[in-house]
Coordinates of C-alpha atoms in Angstrom, one line a residue:
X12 CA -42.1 -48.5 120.1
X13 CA -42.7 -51.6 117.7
X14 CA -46.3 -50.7 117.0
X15 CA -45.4 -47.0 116.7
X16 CA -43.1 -48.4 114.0
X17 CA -45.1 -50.8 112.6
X18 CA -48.1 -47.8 111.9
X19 CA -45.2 -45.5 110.3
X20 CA -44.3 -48.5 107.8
X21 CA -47.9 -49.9 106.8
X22 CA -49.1 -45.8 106.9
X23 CA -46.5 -43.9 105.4
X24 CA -43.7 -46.1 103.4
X25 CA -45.7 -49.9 102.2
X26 CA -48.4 -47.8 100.3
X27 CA -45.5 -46.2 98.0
X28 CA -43.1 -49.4 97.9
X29 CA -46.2 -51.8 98.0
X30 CA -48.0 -50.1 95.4
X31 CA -47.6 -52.3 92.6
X32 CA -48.0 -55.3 94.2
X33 CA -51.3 -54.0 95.3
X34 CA -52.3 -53.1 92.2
X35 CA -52.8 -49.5 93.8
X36 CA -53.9 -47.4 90.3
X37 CA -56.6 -49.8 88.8
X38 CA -59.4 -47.6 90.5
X39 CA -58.1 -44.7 88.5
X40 CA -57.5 -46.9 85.9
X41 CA -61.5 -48.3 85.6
X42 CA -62.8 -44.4 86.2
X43 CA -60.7 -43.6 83.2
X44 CA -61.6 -46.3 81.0
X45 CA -65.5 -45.5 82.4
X46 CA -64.8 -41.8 81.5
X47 CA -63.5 -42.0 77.6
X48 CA -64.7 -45.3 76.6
X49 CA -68.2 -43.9 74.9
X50 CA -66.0 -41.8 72.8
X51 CA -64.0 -44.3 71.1
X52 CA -65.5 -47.4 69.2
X53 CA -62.4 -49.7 71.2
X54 CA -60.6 -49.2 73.8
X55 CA -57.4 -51.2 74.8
X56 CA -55.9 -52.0 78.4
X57 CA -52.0 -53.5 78.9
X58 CA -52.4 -56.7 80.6
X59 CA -49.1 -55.8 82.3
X60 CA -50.5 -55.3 85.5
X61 CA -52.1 -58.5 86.2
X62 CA -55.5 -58.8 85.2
X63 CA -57.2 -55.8 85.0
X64 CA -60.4 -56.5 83.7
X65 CA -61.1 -58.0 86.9
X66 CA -60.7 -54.9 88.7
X67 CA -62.6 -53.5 86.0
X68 CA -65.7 -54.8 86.7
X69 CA -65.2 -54.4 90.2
X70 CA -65.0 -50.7 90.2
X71 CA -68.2 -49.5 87.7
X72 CA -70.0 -52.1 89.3
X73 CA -70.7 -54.4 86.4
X74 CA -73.4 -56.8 86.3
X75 CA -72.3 -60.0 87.6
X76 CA -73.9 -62.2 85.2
X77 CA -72.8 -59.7 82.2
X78 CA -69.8 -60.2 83.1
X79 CA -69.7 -63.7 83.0
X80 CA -71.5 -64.0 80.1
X81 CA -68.7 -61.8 78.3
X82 CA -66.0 -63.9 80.1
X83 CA -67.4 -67.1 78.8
X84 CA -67.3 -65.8 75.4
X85 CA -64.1 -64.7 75.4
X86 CA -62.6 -67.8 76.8
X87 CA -64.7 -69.7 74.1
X88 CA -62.5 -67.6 71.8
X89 CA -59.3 -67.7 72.9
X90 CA -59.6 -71.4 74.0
X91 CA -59.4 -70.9 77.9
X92 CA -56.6 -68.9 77.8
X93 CA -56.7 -64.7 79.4
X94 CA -54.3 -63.1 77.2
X95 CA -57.3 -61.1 75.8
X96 CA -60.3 -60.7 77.5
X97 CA -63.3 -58.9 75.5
X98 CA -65.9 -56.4 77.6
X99 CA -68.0 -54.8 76.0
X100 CA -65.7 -52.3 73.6
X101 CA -62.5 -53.1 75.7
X102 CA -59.8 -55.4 75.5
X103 CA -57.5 -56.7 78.2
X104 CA -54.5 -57.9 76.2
X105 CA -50.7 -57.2 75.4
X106 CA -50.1 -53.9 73.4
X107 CA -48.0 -54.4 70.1
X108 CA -46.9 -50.7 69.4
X109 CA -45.3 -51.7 65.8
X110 CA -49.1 -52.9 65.0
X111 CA -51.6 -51.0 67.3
X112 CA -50.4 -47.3 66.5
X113 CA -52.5 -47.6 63.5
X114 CA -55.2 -48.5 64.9
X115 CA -57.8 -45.6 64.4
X116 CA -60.7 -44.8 66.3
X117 CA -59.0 -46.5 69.9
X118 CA -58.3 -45.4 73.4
X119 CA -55.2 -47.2 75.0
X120 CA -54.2 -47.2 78.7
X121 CA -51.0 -48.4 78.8
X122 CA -48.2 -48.7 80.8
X123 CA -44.5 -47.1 80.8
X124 CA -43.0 -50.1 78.9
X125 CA -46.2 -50.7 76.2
X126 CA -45.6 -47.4 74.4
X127 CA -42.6 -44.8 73.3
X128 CA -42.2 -42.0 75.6
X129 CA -42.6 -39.5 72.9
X130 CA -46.6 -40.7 72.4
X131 CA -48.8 -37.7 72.8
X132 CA -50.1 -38.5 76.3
X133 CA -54.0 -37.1 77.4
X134 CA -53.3 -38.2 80.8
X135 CA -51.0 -40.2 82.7
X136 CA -52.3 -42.0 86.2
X137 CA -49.5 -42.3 89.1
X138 CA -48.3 -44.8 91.7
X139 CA -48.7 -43.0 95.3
X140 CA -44.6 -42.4 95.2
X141 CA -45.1 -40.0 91.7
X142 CA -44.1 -42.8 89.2
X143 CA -46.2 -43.3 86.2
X144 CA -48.5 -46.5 86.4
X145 CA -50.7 -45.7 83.1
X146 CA -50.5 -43.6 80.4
X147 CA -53.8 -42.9 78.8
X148 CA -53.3 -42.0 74.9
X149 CA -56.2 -41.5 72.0
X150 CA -55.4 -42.2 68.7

């Protein structure tokens, strides 16, 4: 009876209450970024859900030594600090709304609390219960 419940949990219930903690949506979040990310000269990921460029290069399978290459250069930067990280024509930082909504020419993925609700959405990526994880906005 305890394994029986202990399948229904993990199977059915952890990967809707777990999903942020397992940062469940940064697949969908790389094949995204993957997808619009020739069509915009920058692109810009909230940094609000840990450290996504990580997952990032995991998912489209980036060079190894690219990406450290580009890692070293942005720590060089920023002095050794993650608050932006620079690949290629994408950066992993915080989203200022009063600043970056004039930005021209830039794809953001964001998440609920980065931009107003009444943004012009082109497509919005969802935890496994239905609630929105990313919002994906052109500008």
């Amino acid at each position: 009876l305890s394994l029986i419940f202990y399948l229904h949990e993990y199977y059915v219930h952890f990967p809707i209450y777990g999903a942020f903690d397992w940062q469940a949506t940064h697949k969908e979040m790389s094949e995204a970024v993957e997808r619009e990310r020739l069509n915009y000269e920058k692109v810009v990921v909230s940094t609000k859900f840990f450290q996504p460029h990580i997952f990032y290069a995991l998912y489209t399978k980036m060079d190894p030594l690219d990406y450290q290459n580009q890692m070293q250069t942005s720590l060089n930067k920023s002095g050794g600090s993650l608050d932006v990280v620079q690949l290629n024509n994408i950066e992993f930082r915080s989203i200022d709304w009063q600043v970056d909504q004039y930005l021209d020419d830039t794809l953001f993925l964001a998440t609920e609390t980065d931009i107003p609700k009444d943004v012009e959405v082109k497509e919005k990526i969802e935890f496994p219960g239905g609630e929105t994880a990313w919002r994906v906005i052109g500008l």
